[in-house]
Amino acid sequence: MPAGVCGCCGPLRPRYKRLVDNIFPEDPKDGLSKSDMEKLTFYAVSAPEKLDRIGAYLADRLSRDVVRHRYGYVVIAMEALDQLLMACHSQSIKPFVESFLHMVAKLLESREPDLQVLGTNSFVKFANIEEDTPSYHRRYDFFVSQFSAMCHSTHEDPETRTRIRVAGIKGLQGVVRKTVNDELQAIIWEPQHMDKLIPSMLFNMQDADDLDRAHMWRRLGEFGRKVLDQSWRVARVRCTCAQHLPVFTHQHLRLEVGHPSTPSGTGQDGEENPAVLAENCFRELLGRAAYGNMKNAVRPVLVHLDHHHLWDPNEFAVSCFRIIMYSIQAQHSHHVIQQVLNHLDGHNKSTPRVRAGIVQVLLETVAIAAKGSVGMIQESKGSDVFNFESESPTPHNLWLGPTVLEVFNTLLKHLRMSVDFELGESSRRNSSSSVSSVRGRESDERIVQNAIIQTIGFFGGNLPDYQRAEVMMFIMGKVPVYGTPCHTLDTVKIGHQGTKRIQTMLLSSLIMVTSGFKSKSMSAALPPPFLDPLFSISLMEDSELRQLVLEILHNIIDRHDNRAKLRGIRIIPNVAALKIKREKISKQDVAFMKKHGQQLYRHVYLGCKEEDNVHKNFELLFTTLAILTIELANEEVVIDLIRLSIALQEMTLNNEENMPMSIRCGIMALVAAYLNFLSQMIANPPFCQHVSKVVELRTLDAPYLLPEHIFRDKCPLPESLDKDDRQLYFQTADMAECLAGPGYNVERLSIPYIPQVTVLYTVGKIIHRCKQTSRDRLTRRKSFVDTISLQVDIMSSSLPDKQSELAEEITFETLKKAIDTTGVEEQEREKRRQVMEKFQKAPFEEIAAHCESKANMLHDRLAQIFELTIRPPPSPSGVVSISAGHTQHPSVPVYEMKFPDLCVY
């Protein structure tokens, strides 16, 4: 029968077509006919094989109505499709879904905002349906592209633009929910889709016109943001249905903030907020990301921040990564940190503020990853309010992997680059007229450096002790130290100013890394590879560097947090009132002091007499001595510390270094403050009385020898110190008498303390002074090298029974010539070049002959050595033998030899 006859005759049309036609009223304003819709639904459920034909016919009608602009019938058709989708869950629904998605695509392609919103709403309803079987061939590429385009709508009408953007975000959220849980739809995590999804969400989150959201963040503050992030994390764990997550967060926010303008999914007038919806979708997407998808999820965020120049200022970037870190699983945190580090490497030539913004984002991610979870959100009984509990100790390092040293290496590399840029700008400033712009760039570089230091410190401060010790060694290996080989930095290129700057930066980061460091054994906390370069820096002629070194020592040695009680150099009247915590010194620490104690005393001694010492230096030196007494002092160490104090006093009185009077008085005040503290710590009444007597006399006759007076501004200084006034100084004999008794070997007090100055220290001091830009200081102060001579003992091979001592005076010029090895290095470099060139260009026969001649020469030399050292046994016949041209004297026959009686039997 012809098709036209069926189209004209209603009774001859298929039943499903008649049922579909009946749901459309004559006037579209009357809406969907409910009774006819129920008949169609019953028919579809009873005959599921007809679903595909029903869907195809509805799709034809909808396409026709869209073309004819009969939008009322379009709404009715979509409503019917939605009801059929909700009612039918059979295997035959797959072809029907294809027709449905085709109709939704038709609506999204239209230019009418109402139709786009209508199609999006239908797709969201479809996304919430859980299908029994997965789809092997369905793809959502078109919907990702279309919904992303709607998120970037630029419609002229603000309300319409907001509606389209909200619909686009909802559509993307529907795509995410429909695909992320389906193993067959892993294609959604591919870069081409993530590059559309993530920027669309971020674009709406960063919308500056969204005043309600900005007002909400200002009201929440830091505590409220923690509540929001923690509530989302708890909700992600508790809620099994993903669509409940935004409702949970918004309800929580309304209850906690209590402000009518607090944004939820819906505003005051029923208008939905694109920024909040985009953030919820962004959180949900990241919460579902597996480890293998983290790179594709984070990379578009970094690219978006680059394209929109959101690193400076970086408030939005910090907010984004705060959302990322609180949304992803904890074990994936280190992957995000690695992504940010790689992005920082890609911006090594960007402006300082951009690099500083990236580093600050890195600091935020490290802080969140290190904390794990700040607290728990506890639900109150009988109420919907969630209370934020106080912080509790959480297990560290769930996010740390084998790339810890790589992270520090990257940060230190950028710190070095920042110093190089700063020095380069400083040199250009000297030859340029635009001083203000260059100074501004230098200050920006300081911002970068401070941000890197904070990141290093926070990152290292959250490591376990065993891993933190490795990081400390790693950072110390990067510090350029004068007088020692340094293969990490070329100090010649960066100059003295750059070297000092890098030393200051790295030591500042070490202070942050060592903060809170608790080691059971000092030998493990201060191994020689760490201790030697640290002490070498502590003796440089820069008060700031010495202060940093002492603070690092305080962090490591002070295991009971007594520094705050010892802050400030002073005469403490009652040490017991400080309630100092201490434990009995362990055997490991006793061994450490026997091995490295003299090194500690030497550097304290030499550090006291530096001319540029200020009040803070003396305070830190006093704290160092006090902490050594608390943590590492037994009876032997106490005697050594007293000897050190007497040596400092004698050095000040003799003044062989021609020190300024302010430094001399400061040293005397330091000795008084420390001996007062030591006498009370060991609880020796006679010792305490002797120290108190000297302090009282100084208060009356010489207040400039006490810390309370000498460190004041404009303190009057004497012209000289009278050595004959013995009552003002601590006497060795009196202290020995006070300490006489069991436990203390007072005989050692009579042995004056003499620091063992190493040649390495001497060379380091010379090189450092050569680098100084101010030459007047070298002429004002007697060179330290002129006071040291190196005694060399040489054993003469020709006269084994005699020894000759050769004393050679080491002067500045001789050491300068010894250090200057530029000519030798050039010769060695030329020899290496010639050898390389010979082996590259010479024929094989020539090379083989050369090697053979060297081998023959070596064999001949060895043969001569063996002939001289190895002699044949004596010949019983006494015949003179000639071997290799050497005459052998006749030997005694065996029968004429006289053996001891014990050897004859």
Coordinates of C-alpha atoms in Angstrom, one line a residue, residues 172-441:
L172 CA 29.0 19.8 31.9
Q173 CA 28.1 18.5 35.4
G174 CA 25.7 16.0 33.8
V175 CA 28.4 14.9 31.3
V176 CA 30.8 14.4 34.2
R177 CA 28.4 12.3 36.2
K178 CA 27.4 10.2 33.2
T179 CA 30.9 9.4 32.2
V180 CA 33.4 9.4 35.1
N181 CA 31.8 6.3 36.7
D182 CA 31.6 4.4 33.4
E183 CA 34.8 2.5 32.7
L184 CA 33.9 2.6 29.0
Q185 CA 33.8 6.4 29.0
A186 CA 37.4 7.0 30.2
I187 CA 37.8 9.1 27.1
I188 CA 36.4 12.1 29.0
W189 CA 39.7 12.4 30.8
E190 CA 41.6 12.9 27.6
P191 CA 43.3 16.3 27.0
Q192 CA 41.0 17.4 24.2
H193 CA 38.0 17.2 26.6
M194 CA 39.7 18.4 29.7
D195 CA 40.9 21.5 27.8
K196 CA 37.3 22.4 27.3
L197 CA 35.8 21.3 30.6
I198 CA 38.3 22.9 33.1
P199 CA 38.6 26.3 31.4
S200 CA 34.8 26.6 31.2
M201 CA 34.5 26.1 34.9
L202 CA 37.4 28.4 35.8
F203 CA 36.0 31.1 33.4
N204 CA 32.8 31.3 35.4
M205 CA 34.6 31.0 38.8
Q206 CA 36.8 34.0 38.0
D207 CA 34.0 36.2 36.8
A208 CA 34.7 39.6 38.4
D209 CA 31.0 40.6 38.1
D210 CA 30.0 37.9 40.6
L211 CA 29.9 40.3 43.6
D212 CA 28.0 37.9 45.8
R213 CA 30.7 35.3 45.7
A214 CA 33.4 37.8 46.4
H215 CA 31.4 39.2 49.3
M216 CA 31.0 35.6 50.7
W217 CA 34.7 35.0 50.6
R218 CA 35.4 38.2 52.4
R219 CA 32.9 37.3 55.1
L220 CA 34.1 33.8 55.5
G221 CA 37.7 34.6 56.0
E222 CA 40.4 32.0 56.5
F223 CA 38.4 30.0 59.1
G224 CA 35.3 29.9 57.0
R225 CA 37.3 28.7 53.9
K226 CA 38.7 25.9 56.0
V227 CA 35.2 25.0 57.1
L228 CA 34.0 25.0 53.5
D229 CA 36.9 22.8 52.3
Q230 CA 36.7 20.4 55.2
S231 CA 32.9 20.1 54.8
W232 CA 33.4 19.3 51.1
R233 CA 36.0 16.6 52.0
V234 CA 33.7 15.1 54.7
A235 CA 30.7 15.2 52.4
R236 CA 32.6 13.5 49.6
V237 CA 33.4 10.7 51.9
R238 CA 29.9 10.4 53.5
C239 CA 27.6 11.0 50.6
T240 CA 27.2 8.1 48.2
C241 CA 25.2 10.0 45.7
A242 CA 27.3 12.6 43.8
Q243 CA 24.4 15.0 43.1
H244 CA 24.0 15.7 46.8
L245 CA 27.4 17.2 47.2
P246 CA 26.6 20.8 46.2
V247 CA 23.4 20.8 48.4
F248 CA 25.4 19.7 51.4
T249 CA 28.0 22.5 50.9
H250 CA 25.5 25.2 50.3
Q251 CA 23.3 24.2 53.2
H252 CA 26.4 24.2 55.4
L253 CA 27.4 27.6 54.2
R254 CA 24.0 29.1 54.9
L255 CA 24.0 27.8 58.4
E256 CA 27.6 28.8 59.2
V257 CA 27.7 32.2 57.6
G258 CA 24.1 33.2 58.2
H259 CA 23.9 35.9 55.6
P260 CA 21.2 36.3 53.0
S261 CA 23.7 37.0 50.2
T262 CA 25.7 33.9 50.9
P263 CA 25.7 32.2 47.5
S264 CA 24.2 28.8 47.2
G265 CA 23.0 27.1 44.1
T266 CA 20.2 29.7 43.9
G267 CA 20.2 33.5 44.6
Q268 CA 17.7 35.7 46.2
D269 CA 15.4 35.9 43.1
G270 CA 15.7 32.3 42.1
E271 CA 18.5 33.0 39.8
E272 CA 21.3 30.5 40.0
N273 CA 24.9 31.5 40.5
P274 CA 27.3 30.4 37.8
A275 CA 30.4 30.8 40.0
V276 CA 29.1 28.5 42.7
L277 CA 27.8 26.0 40.3
A278 CA 31.1 26.0 38.4
E279 CA 33.0 25.5 41.7
N280 CA 30.8 22.6 42.7
C281 CA 31.3 20.9 39.4
F282 CA 35.0 21.6 39.5
R283 CA 35.2 20.0 43.0
E284 CA 33.2 17.0 41.9
L285 CA 35.3 16.4 38.8
L286 CA 38.6 16.5 40.8
G287 CA 37.1 14.3 43.5
R288 CA 36.5 11.6 40.9
A289 CA 40.0 11.9 39.3
A290 CA 42.2 8.8 39.5
Y291 CA 46.0 9.0 39.8
G292 CA 46.5 8.5 36.0
N293 CA 44.2 11.4 35.2
M294 CA 45.7 14.0 37.6
K295 CA 48.0 15.4 34.9
N296 CA 45.2 16.0 32.4
A297 CA 43.1 17.5 35.2
V298 CA 45.7 19.9 36.5
R299 CA 47.4 21.0 33.3
P300 CA 44.4 22.9 32.0
V301 CA 44.3 24.9 35.2
L302 CA 47.8 26.0 34.8
V303 CA 47.3 26.9 31.2
H304 CA 44.2 28.9 32.0
L305 CA 46.0 30.9 34.6
D306 CA 48.7 31.7 32.1
H307 CA 46.4 32.8 29.3
H308 CA 44.3 35.0 31.6
H309 CA 47.4 36.4 33.4
L310 CA 46.1 35.3 36.8
W311 CA 49.5 34.8 38.5
D312 CA 49.8 38.4 39.3
P313 CA 47.8 39.0 41.4
N314 CA 47.4 35.4 42.3
E315 CA 44.4 35.3 44.7
F316 CA 42.3 33.4 42.2
A317 CA 45.2 31.0 41.5
V318 CA 45.6 30.3 45.2
S319 CA 41.9 29.7 45.5
C320 CA 41.9 27.3 42.6
F321 CA 44.7 25.2 44.0
R322 CA 43.1 25.3 47.5
I323 CA 40.0 23.7 45.9
I324 CA 42.2 21.2 44.0
M325 CA 44.1 20.1 47.1
Y326 CA 41.0 19.7 49.2
S327 CA 39.1 17.9 46.5
I328 CA 41.5 15.3 45.3
Q329 CA 42.5 12.2 47.2
A330 CA 45.3 12.7 49.7
Q331 CA 47.7 10.3 48.1
H332 CA 47.6 12.3 44.8
S333 CA 48.8 15.5 46.4
H334 CA 52.4 15.1 45.5
H335 CA 51.4 14.8 41.9
V336 CA 49.9 18.2 42.0
I337 CA 53.0 19.6 43.6
Q338 CA 55.1 18.1 40.9
Q339 CA 52.9 19.7 38.2
V340 CA 53.3 23.1 39.8
L341 CA 57.1 22.6 40.0
N342 CA 57.3 21.7 36.3
H343 CA 55.2 24.7 35.5
L344 CA 57.6 26.9 37.5
D345 CA 60.5 25.5 35.4
G346 CA 58.6 26.6 32.3
H347 CA 58.4 30.2 33.6
N348 CA 62.1 30.6 34.5
K349 CA 62.3 33.6 32.2
S350 CA 59.0 35.2 33.2
T351 CA 58.6 38.4 35.3
P352 CA 59.4 38.1 39.0
R353 CA 55.9 38.7 40.1
V354 CA 54.7 35.8 37.9
R355 CA 57.3 33.5 39.4
A356 CA 56.5 34.7 42.8
G357 CA 52.8 34.0 42.2
I358 CA 53.6 30.4 41.1
V359 CA 55.8 29.9 44.2
Q360 CA 53.2 31.2 46.5
V361 CA 50.7 28.7 45.0
L362 CA 53.2 26.0 45.5
L363 CA 53.5 27.0 49.1
E364 CA 49.8 26.8 49.5
T365 CA 49.6 23.3 48.0
V366 CA 52.5 22.1 50.1
A367 CA 50.9 23.5 53.3
I368 CA 47.6 21.7 52.6
A369 CA 49.3 18.5 51.6
A370 CA 51.5 18.5 54.7
K371 CA 48.5 19.1 57.0
G372 CA 46.5 16.2 55.5
S373 CA 43.3 17.3 57.2
V374 CA 43.1 20.4 59.4
G375 CA 40.3 19.1 61.5
M376 CA 37.2 17.2 61.4
I377 CA 33.7 18.4 60.8
Q378 CA 31.5 17.0 63.5
E379 CA 27.8 16.8 63.1
S380 CA 25.7 18.0 66.0
K381 CA 22.9 15.8 67.1
G382 CA 19.5 17.1 66.3
S383 CA 20.7 19.9 64.1
D384 CA 22.1 20.4 60.6
V385 CA 24.9 22.6 61.9
F386 CA 28.4 21.3 61.5
N387 CA 31.0 22.4 64.1
F388 CA 34.6 22.9 63.3
E389 CA 36.8 21.2 65.8
S390 CA 40.2 22.3 66.9
E391 CA 43.3 21.1 65.0
S392 CA 44.5 17.7 66.0
P393 CA 47.8 16.1 65.3
T394 CA 47.6 14.3 62.0
P395 CA 50.0 11.8 60.4
H396 CA 52.5 13.5 58.2
N397 CA 53.9 12.5 54.9
L398 CA 51.1 10.6 53.3
W399 CA 51.8 12.6 50.2
L400 CA 55.6 12.3 50.1
G401 CA 57.2 10.2 47.5
P402 CA 60.7 9.6 46.2
T403 CA 60.9 13.0 44.6
V404 CA 61.5 15.0 47.8
L405 CA 65.1 15.9 46.9
E406 CA 64.0 16.7 43.4
V407 CA 61.6 19.3 44.8
F408 CA 64.3 20.9 46.8
N409 CA 66.7 20.8 43.9
T410 CA 64.1 22.6 41.7
L411 CA 63.4 25.3 44.4
L412 CA 67.1 25.9 45.0
K413 CA 67.7 26.2 41.3
H414 CA 65.1 28.9 41.0
L415 CA 66.5 30.6 44.1
R416 CA 69.9 30.8 42.3
M417 CA 68.3 32.1 39.2
S418 CA 66.5 34.8 41.1
V419 CA 69.8 35.9 42.7
D420 CA 71.4 36.0 39.3
F421 CA 68.6 38.1 37.9
E422 CA 68.8 40.5 40.8
L423 CA 72.5 40.9 40.5
G424 CA 72.2 41.4 36.7
E425 CA 69.7 44.1 37.3
S426 CA 71.9 45.7 39.9
S427 CA 74.8 45.8 37.4
R428 CA 72.6 47.3 34.7
R429 CA 71.4 49.9 37.2
N430 CA 74.9 51.2 37.5
S431 CA 75.0 51.9 33.7
S432 CA 71.4 52.9 33.2
S433 CA 69.4 56.0 34.0
S434 CA 66.1 54.3 34.8
V435 CA 66.9 53.6 38.5
S436 CA 63.3 53.4 39.8
S437 CA 62.2 50.6 37.4
V438 CA 65.4 48.6 38.1
R439 CA 64.9 48.9 41.8
G440 CA 61.3 47.8 41.5
R441 CA 62.5 44.7 39.7

